[in-house]
Coordinates of C-alpha atoms in Angstrom, one line a residue:
Chain A
M1 CA 147.1 150.8 105.7
S2 CA 145.6 154.3 105.1
A3 CA 142.2 153.1 106.3
P4 CA 139.5 155.7 106.8
V5 CA 139.2 157.2 110.2
S6 CA 136.1 158.5 111.9
V7 CA 136.1 162.1 113.0
S8 CA 133.6 164.3 114.9
L9 CA 133.8 168.0 114.9
L10 CA 131.7 171.2 114.9
V11 CA 131.5 173.2 111.7
N12 CA 129.9 176.6 112.1
G13 CA 128.3 175.3 115.3
E14 CA 126.8 172.2 113.6
P15 CA 127.9 168.8 114.8
I16 CA 129.5 166.7 112.0
D17 CA 130.4 163.0 112.0
A18 CA 132.4 161.7 109.1
V19 CA 134.6 158.9 108.0
V20 CA 137.6 160.2 106.0
L21 CA 140.9 159.2 104.6
P22 CA 143.8 160.4 106.7
R23 CA 145.2 162.3 103.7
L24 CA 142.1 164.5 103.3
N25 CA 143.0 168.0 104.4
L26 CA 140.5 170.2 106.2
A27 CA 140.1 172.6 103.3
D28 CA 139.1 169.7 100.9
F29 CA 136.8 168.3 103.6
I30 CA 135.1 171.6 104.0
R31 CA 134.7 172.1 100.3
E32 CA 134.1 168.7 98.9
H33 CA 132.3 166.9 101.7
L34 CA 130.4 169.8 103.3
K35 CA 130.0 171.8 100.1
L36 CA 131.1 175.0 101.9
T37 CA 133.0 176.4 99.0
G38 CA 133.7 179.8 100.5
T39 CA 137.0 178.4 101.8
H40 CA 139.3 178.6 98.8
V41 CA 142.3 176.5 97.9
G42 CA 145.2 178.2 96.3
C43 CA 148.8 177.0 96.8
E44 CA 148.1 173.9 99.0
H45 CA 151.4 174.5 100.9
G46 CA 150.6 177.2 103.4
V47 CA 151.8 180.3 101.4
C48 CA 148.8 182.0 100.0
G49 CA 146.3 182.1 102.9
A50 CA 143.2 181.6 100.7
C51 CA 142.2 178.6 102.8
T52 CA 142.3 180.4 106.2
V53 CA 139.6 179.2 108.7
R54 CA 139.1 179.4 112.4
V55 CA 139.8 176.3 114.6
D56 CA 138.8 176.7 118.2
G57 CA 138.8 180.5 117.7
E58 CA 142.2 180.8 116.1
I59 CA 143.0 181.2 112.4
V60 CA 144.8 178.4 110.7
R61 CA 145.6 177.2 107.2
S62 CA 143.1 174.5 106.4
C63 CA 145.4 173.1 103.7
L64 CA 148.0 172.4 106.4
M65 CA 145.7 170.6 108.8
L66 CA 144.3 167.2 108.3
T67 CA 140.6 166.6 108.8
V68 CA 141.5 163.9 111.4
Q69 CA 143.4 166.5 113.4
A70 CA 140.2 168.5 113.8
Q71 CA 138.7 165.7 116.0
G72 CA 136.7 167.4 118.7
A73 CA 137.5 170.9 117.4
S74 CA 135.1 173.7 116.5
V75 CA 135.8 174.9 113.0
E76 CA 134.4 178.2 111.6
T77 CA 134.4 179.0 107.9
I78 CA 133.7 182.2 106.1
E79 CA 130.0 181.0 105.7
G80 CA 129.7 180.9 109.5
L81 CA 131.2 184.3 110.0
S82 CA 129.1 185.7 107.2
D83 CA 125.8 184.2 108.3
S84 CA 126.2 185.2 111.9
G85 CA 126.7 188.8 110.9
E86 CA 130.0 188.9 112.8
I87 CA 131.8 190.5 109.9
A88 CA 129.0 192.3 108.1
D89 CA 130.6 195.7 108.7
L90 CA 134.0 194.4 107.4
Q91 CA 132.4 192.9 104.3
A92 CA 130.6 196.2 103.7
A93 CA 133.9 198.1 104.0
F94 CA 135.5 195.7 101.5
R95 CA 132.7 196.4 99.0
E96 CA 132.7 200.2 99.5
R97 CA 136.5 200.5 99.0
N98 CA 136.8 198.0 96.2
A99 CA 139.0 195.8 98.4
L100 CA 138.3 192.9 96.2
Q101 CA 138.3 192.3 92.4
C102 CA 138.4 188.6 91.5
G103 CA 137.4 187.7 95.1
Y104 CA 139.6 184.6 95.3
C105 CA 141.6 185.8 98.3
T106 CA 138.7 187.6 100.0
P107 CA 137.4 184.9 102.4
G108 CA 140.9 184.3 103.7
M109 CA 141.5 188.1 103.9
L110 CA 138.2 188.6 105.9
M111 CA 139.1 185.7 108.2
T112 CA 142.6 187.1 108.9
A113 CA 141.4 190.8 109.2
Q114 CA 138.7 189.8 111.7
D115 CA 141.3 187.9 113.7
L116 CA 143.4 191.1 113.9
L117 CA 140.4 193.3 114.8
K118 CA 139.4 190.8 117.6
H119 CA 142.9 191.1 119.2
V120 CA 143.8 194.7 118.6
S121 CA 141.1 197.4 118.7
M122 CA 142.9 200.1 116.7
P123 CA 145.7 198.6 114.7
D124 CA 147.8 201.1 112.6
R125 CA 148.5 200.4 108.9
P126 CA 151.9 198.6 109.4
A127 CA 150.1 196.3 112.0
I128 CA 147.4 195.6 109.5
R129 CA 149.9 194.8 106.7
E130 CA 151.9 192.6 109.1
H131 CA 148.8 190.6 110.1
L132 CA 147.7 190.2 106.5
S133 CA 151.2 189.4 105.3
G134 CA 150.4 185.7 105.0
N135 CA 147.5 186.3 102.6
Y136 CA 148.2 186.9 99.0
C137 CA 146.0 189.2 96.8
R138 CA 147.0 189.3 93.1
C139 CA 144.5 192.0 92.1
T140 CA 144.2 194.9 94.4
G141 CA 147.7 195.8 95.4
Y142 CA 146.6 195.6 99.0
Q143 CA 146.1 199.3 99.5
A144 CA 142.3 199.1 99.4
I145 CA 142.3 196.1 101.7
V146 CA 144.3 197.9 104.3
D147 CA 141.9 200.9 103.9
A148 CA 138.9 198.7 104.5
V149 CA 140.3 197.1 107.6
E150 CA 141.4 200.4 109.0
A151 CA 138.0 201.9 108.3
T152 CA 136.3 199.0 110.0
A153 CA 138.6 199.3 113.1
R154 CA 137.7 203.0 113.3
T155 CA 133.9 202.5 113.1
R156 CA 134.1 199.7 115.6
A157 CA 136.1 201.9 118.0
E158 CA 133.6 204.7 117.6
R159 CA 130.7 202.4 118.2
R160 CA 132.3 201.2 121.5
A161 CA 133.0 204.8 122.6
Chain B
M1 CA 149.1 169.1 95.2
K2 CA 147.6 166.6 97.7
A3 CA 149.6 164.4 100.1
A4 CA 150.0 160.8 99.0
A5 CA 148.0 158.2 101.0
F6 CA 149.2 157.3 104.5
A7 CA 148.0 155.6 107.6
Y8 CA 147.2 157.7 110.7
A9 CA 147.7 156.9 114.4
R10 CA 146.7 159.3 117.1
A11 CA 149.2 158.7 120.0
T12 CA 147.5 158.4 123.4
S13 CA 150.7 159.0 125.4
V14 CA 154.4 159.5 124.9
V15 CA 154.9 155.8 125.7
N16 CA 152.3 154.9 123.0
A17 CA 153.9 157.3 120.5
L18 CA 157.3 155.5 121.1
E19 CA 155.7 152.1 120.6
L20 CA 154.3 153.3 117.3
L21 CA 157.6 154.7 116.2
A22 CA 159.4 151.5 117.3
A23 CA 156.9 149.5 115.2
H24 CA 157.2 151.6 112.0
G25 CA 160.8 152.8 112.1
D26 CA 161.7 155.3 109.4
K27 CA 158.4 154.6 107.6
A28 CA 156.7 156.8 110.2
K29 CA 156.8 160.5 110.6
V30 CA 155.8 162.4 113.8
L31 CA 153.0 164.9 113.2
S32 CA 153.1 167.9 115.7
G33 CA 151.8 171.2 114.3
G34 CA 152.3 170.0 110.8
Q35 CA 153.3 173.4 109.4
S36 CA 156.5 172.1 107.8
L37 CA 155.5 168.5 107.4
M38 CA 152.2 169.1 105.6
P39 CA 153.7 171.4 103.0
A40 CA 156.4 168.8 102.3
M41 CA 153.8 166.0 102.0
N42 CA 151.5 168.1 99.8
L43 CA 154.5 168.8 97.5
R44 CA 155.2 165.1 97.6
L45 CA 158.7 165.7 98.9
L46 CA 157.8 163.3 101.7
S47 CA 155.5 160.4 101.7
P48 CA 155.6 158.5 105.0
D49 CA 153.6 155.3 105.3
I50 CA 152.2 156.4 108.6
L51 CA 151.8 159.6 110.6
V52 CA 152.0 159.4 114.4
D53 CA 150.0 162.4 115.6
I54 CA 151.3 163.7 119.0
G55 CA 149.2 166.8 118.8
G56 CA 146.9 165.7 121.7
L57 CA 149.6 164.9 124.2
A58 CA 149.1 167.4 127.0
E59 CA 152.3 166.1 128.7
L60 CA 154.3 167.7 126.0
R61 CA 152.8 171.1 126.4
G62 CA 153.8 174.0 128.6
I63 CA 156.6 176.2 129.8
A64 CA 158.0 175.9 133.3
V65 CA 161.0 177.3 135.2
R66 CA 162.9 174.6 137.2
G67 CA 165.8 176.2 139.1
D68 CA 167.9 178.0 136.6
V69 CA 166.5 176.1 133.6
L70 CA 163.5 177.0 131.5
V71 CA 161.8 173.8 130.2
V72 CA 159.8 174.3 127.0
G73 CA 157.6 171.4 126.1
A74 CA 157.9 170.1 122.5
L75 CA 154.3 171.0 121.6
T76 CA 154.6 174.6 122.7
R77 CA 153.4 176.6 119.7
H78 CA 155.0 179.7 118.3
V79 CA 152.1 181.8 119.4
D80 CA 152.6 180.5 123.0
L81 CA 156.3 181.6 122.8
L82 CA 155.2 185.0 121.7
G83 CA 152.8 185.5 124.6
S84 CA 154.6 183.7 127.4
P85 CA 155.7 185.9 130.4
E86 CA 158.3 183.2 131.3
I87 CA 159.8 183.4 127.8
A88 CA 159.8 187.2 127.8
L89 CA 161.6 187.2 131.2
H90 CA 164.1 184.3 130.8
A91 CA 164.6 183.8 127.1
P92 CA 163.3 186.8 125.1
L93 CA 165.5 185.7 122.2
L94 CA 162.8 183.0 121.4
R95 CA 160.1 185.6 121.5
D96 CA 162.0 188.0 119.2
A97 CA 162.8 185.2 116.8
V98 CA 159.3 183.8 116.6
A99 CA 157.9 187.2 115.5
H100 CA 159.8 186.4 112.3
V101 CA 158.4 182.9 111.8
A102 CA 155.9 182.9 109.0
H103 CA 152.5 184.5 109.7
P104 CA 149.8 184.4 112.5
A105 CA 147.9 181.5 111.0
I106 CA 151.1 179.4 110.9
R107 CA 152.3 180.4 114.3
N108 CA 148.9 179.3 115.8
R109 CA 149.9 175.7 114.9
G110 CA 153.6 175.4 114.4
T111 CA 155.5 174.1 117.5
I112 CA 159.1 174.5 118.8
G113 CA 159.6 170.7 118.9
G114 CA 158.4 170.4 115.3
S115 CA 160.7 173.2 114.1
L116 CA 163.8 171.8 115.8
A117 CA 163.1 168.2 114.6
H118 CA 162.5 169.4 111.1
A119 CA 165.9 171.2 111.1
D120 CA 165.4 173.5 108.2
P121 CA 168.7 175.3 107.9
A122 CA 166.9 178.6 107.1
S123 CA 164.5 178.5 110.1
E124 CA 165.0 180.7 113.2
L125 CA 164.5 178.4 116.2
P126 CA 167.4 176.0 115.5
A127 CA 169.9 179.0 115.5
C128 CA 168.3 180.3 118.7
V129 CA 168.8 177.1 120.6
L130 CA 172.5 177.1 119.5
A131 CA 172.9 180.7 120.7
L132 CA 171.1 179.9 124.0
D133 CA 173.3 176.8 124.6
A134 CA 170.1 174.9 125.0
T135 CA 169.7 171.1 125.5
I136 CA 167.3 169.0 123.5
V137 CA 165.5 166.4 125.5
V138 CA 164.7 163.2 123.6
R139 CA 162.9 160.0 124.6
G140 CA 163.3 156.6 123.0
P141 CA 162.9 152.9 123.8
A142 CA 166.0 153.0 126.0
G143 CA 164.8 156.0 128.0
E144 CA 165.7 159.7 127.9
R145 CA 168.8 161.3 126.5
R146 CA 169.9 164.9 126.5
I147 CA 171.6 166.3 123.5
A148 CA 173.4 169.6 123.4
A149 CA 171.9 171.9 120.8
T150 CA 175.5 172.2 119.3
E151 CA 175.4 168.4 118.7
F152 CA 171.8 168.1 117.5
F153 CA 171.8 169.5 113.9
K154 CA 173.5 167.3 111.4
G155 CA 172.5 168.6 108.0
I156 CA 169.6 169.7 105.9
Y157 CA 166.5 168.3 107.7
E158 CA 168.9 166.0 109.5
T159 CA 169.3 165.8 113.3
A160 CA 170.7 163.5 116.0
L161 CA 167.2 162.0 116.5
S162 CA 166.9 158.4 115.5
P163 CA 163.6 157.2 113.9
D164 CA 162.4 155.6 117.2
E165 CA 163.0 158.7 119.3
L166 CA 160.7 161.6 120.1
L167 CA 161.8 165.2 120.9
V168 CA 159.9 165.9 124.1
A169 CA 161.3 169.2 125.4
V170 CA 164.0 171.9 125.2
E171 CA 165.9 173.1 128.2
V172 CA 167.1 176.7 128.0
P173 CA 169.4 178.2 130.7
V174 CA 167.6 181.1 132.4
A175 CA 169.1 184.4 131.3
G176 CA 171.4 185.7 134.1
Q177 CA 172.9 189.1 135.0
G178 CA 174.3 191.0 132.1
V179 CA 172.9 188.7 129.4
A180 CA 171.8 190.4 126.3
F181 CA 170.2 189.1 123.1
F182 CA 170.1 190.2 119.5
F183 CA 168.0 188.9 116.7
Q184 CA 167.8 190.1 113.1
E185 CA 167.3 188.5 109.7
Y186 CA 167.2 189.5 106.1
A187 CA 164.1 188.3 104.2
R188 CA 162.5 189.6 101.1
R189 CA 159.2 190.1 103.0
H190 CA 158.6 189.8 106.8
G191 CA 157.7 186.2 107.4
D192 CA 159.5 184.7 104.4
Y193 CA 162.4 182.3 104.9
A194 CA 165.5 184.3 105.8
I195 CA 168.2 185.0 103.3
V196 CA 170.6 185.2 106.2
G197 CA 169.8 185.6 109.9
L198 CA 171.5 185.9 113.3
A199 CA 170.4 184.9 116.7
A200 CA 172.9 186.0 119.4
C201 CA 173.3 185.7 123.1
A202 CA 176.0 187.7 124.9
V203 CA 177.3 188.5 128.4
V204 CA 178.3 192.2 128.4
A205 CA 180.4 193.5 131.3
A206 CA 182.2 196.9 131.4
G207 CA 181.6 197.6 127.7
S208 CA 183.0 194.3 126.4
F209 CA 181.9 190.8 125.8
S210 CA 182.7 188.2 128.4
D211 CA 180.7 185.7 126.3
L212 CA 179.3 185.9 122.9
R213 CA 177.4 183.1 121.0
L214 CA 176.5 183.8 117.4
G215 CA 173.9 181.5 115.9
F216 CA 173.7 182.1 112.1
F217 CA 171.0 180.6 109.9
A218 CA 170.4 180.2 106.2
V219 CA 174.2 180.2 105.7
G220 CA 174.8 176.5 105.1
D221 CA 173.3 173.0 105.6
R222 CA 172.6 173.6 109.3
P223 CA 172.6 176.5 111.8
V224 CA 176.2 177.6 112.6
L225 CA 177.6 178.7 115.9
A226 CA 180.2 181.0 114.6
A227 CA 183.8 180.5 116.0
A228 CA 184.5 184.1 114.9
A229 CA 182.8 185.3 118.0
G230 CA 185.9 184.2 119.9
K231 CA 187.8 187.2 118.5
L232 CA 185.4 189.6 120.3
I233 CA 185.4 187.9 123.7
N234 CA 187.4 189.6 126.5
A235 CA 188.7 192.1 124.1
S236 CA 188.4 195.8 123.4
V237 CA 186.1 195.8 120.4
T238 CA 187.5 198.4 117.9
P239 CA 186.4 198.8 114.3
A240 CA 189.7 197.0 113.3
L241 CA 189.0 194.0 115.6
L242 CA 185.4 193.8 114.3
A243 CA 186.7 193.8 110.7
E244 CA 189.0 190.9 111.7
A245 CA 186.1 189.1 113.2
T246 CA 183.9 189.6 110.1
A247 CA 186.7 188.4 107.8
A248 CA 187.1 185.3 110.0
L249 CA 183.3 184.8 109.7
A250 CA 183.4 185.0 105.9
D251 CA 186.1 182.3 105.9
E252 CA 184.2 180.1 108.3
L253 CA 180.8 180.2 106.6
D254 CA 180.1 178.0 103.5
P255 CA 176.8 179.4 102.3
Q256 CA 174.8 177.9 99.5
E257 CA 173.8 179.7 96.4
D258 CA 170.1 179.7 95.4
Q259 CA 167.4 181.8 93.8
Q260 CA 167.5 184.2 96.8
A261 CA 171.2 185.0 97.0
T262 CA 174.7 184.1 96.0
A263 CA 177.2 182.7 98.5
A264 CA 179.1 186.1 98.3
M265 CA 175.9 188.0 99.1
R266 CA 175.2 185.8 102.1
R267 CA 178.7 186.2 103.4
H268 CA 178.3 190.0 103.0
L269 CA 175.0 190.1 104.8
A270 CA 176.3 187.9 107.6
A271 CA 179.1 190.4 108.2
V272 CA 176.6 193.2 108.2
L273 CA 174.5 191.4 110.8
L274 CA 177.6 190.7 113.0
R275 CA 178.5 194.4 112.9
R276 CA 174.9 195.4 113.8
C277 CA 174.9 192.8 116.6
A278 CA 178.1 194.1 118.2
A279 CA 176.9 197.7 117.8
A280 CA 173.6 197.0 119.4
L281 CA 174.8 194.8 122.3
L282 CA 177.7 197.1 123.2
A283 CA 175.5 200.2 122.6
R284 CA 178.1 201.7 120.2
P285 CA 176.3 202.6 117.0
E286 CA 179.5 203.7 115.3
L287 CA 180.6 200.0 115.1
E288 CA 177.8 199.3 112.6
K289 CA 179.6 201.2 109.9
G290 CA 182.7 199.0 110.1
A291 CA 186.3 200.0 109.6
T292 CA 187.0 202.8 107.2
R293 CA 188.8 201.7 104.1

């Protein structure tokens, strides 16, 4: 029982083969096995959003997904989004507006905000709040985070025009 | 916390999943999207010996219209319900309800079959299938059986499913002429578990209800199809009649008390939702205020 299972997946474009216990969730696999510690673990039951990653292009809670469920999937972490430059402008906006203090929620916030900006070109503030509603921040009071996402949406829209 | 150790089997087909469930009985749990099961396991509320992962079974996916029935595969995710043109056209109640289910990252993995089989009395979709008079399609060693939604929910996390059965689909009657829907819930924040919620399906003709199905949730150990709706069917809905119906509703419901609300508060909110529902569906805003005292 509970024998290790082999799993093959892509993480930030890199093929990974591993043998893991079924109970190992994707967040712990990313952090402990791959040493990609940008993905944070907060509540471990899907409430806080700190562990948000992308699986096959969609955001998910990596604490609520088993590593073995990622068989054949393409996983992207905050390191992938950061290194590729995909969210460089969003990160800059977070810095400029003090949209982070302790930084614990920030990787999940960036993941979720980028997901919104990919789907909706010019979200209004209620839409930003709604999309980020599953991500807890205990420092900022959210106002600055909403500011940063709104500002990024605006500059991206101007760039497209 | 982390989940306790368990064995893992990736089902290769529905038949294979049923074999695995037959072999392991109630020591096994079915893993669909995992958005309720994984939290329960991480909190050690559940520690199954083995998970049977049905996530890869394409045969359980998809939404199709067959005659006057909408067939929704068990693995249809909340995000799929939100975006489906078939759902928007034939069962928009499901779309409206799913917008209240948790948050985008959860809706990307959570499934309708998982939500119904989990049977959390505070969750939205069980109340919707009651209101829609849907049928739950289940497969087991003896073949397929169809269970009316009204017979499916038995208690907190309890359903008519036996451990060797798999929920494979939900059949929803296609919305016909004059059918109208209402969905609202009270929650501390959007996406949280409801304090009280109402999913309703009505047939409105000439300004009155010729049918009305009220699916309340978070008001007891299972979703409740309120009998109080009967008072409003084929009747001229006056503020006085509506007050009679809300009084009957308060008698009928047996809500729990918890950190979120007292039983009295839940009864009150259920009555408010009933008034709003009647006002919205009959397009008579004055009904929302209730009878003057």
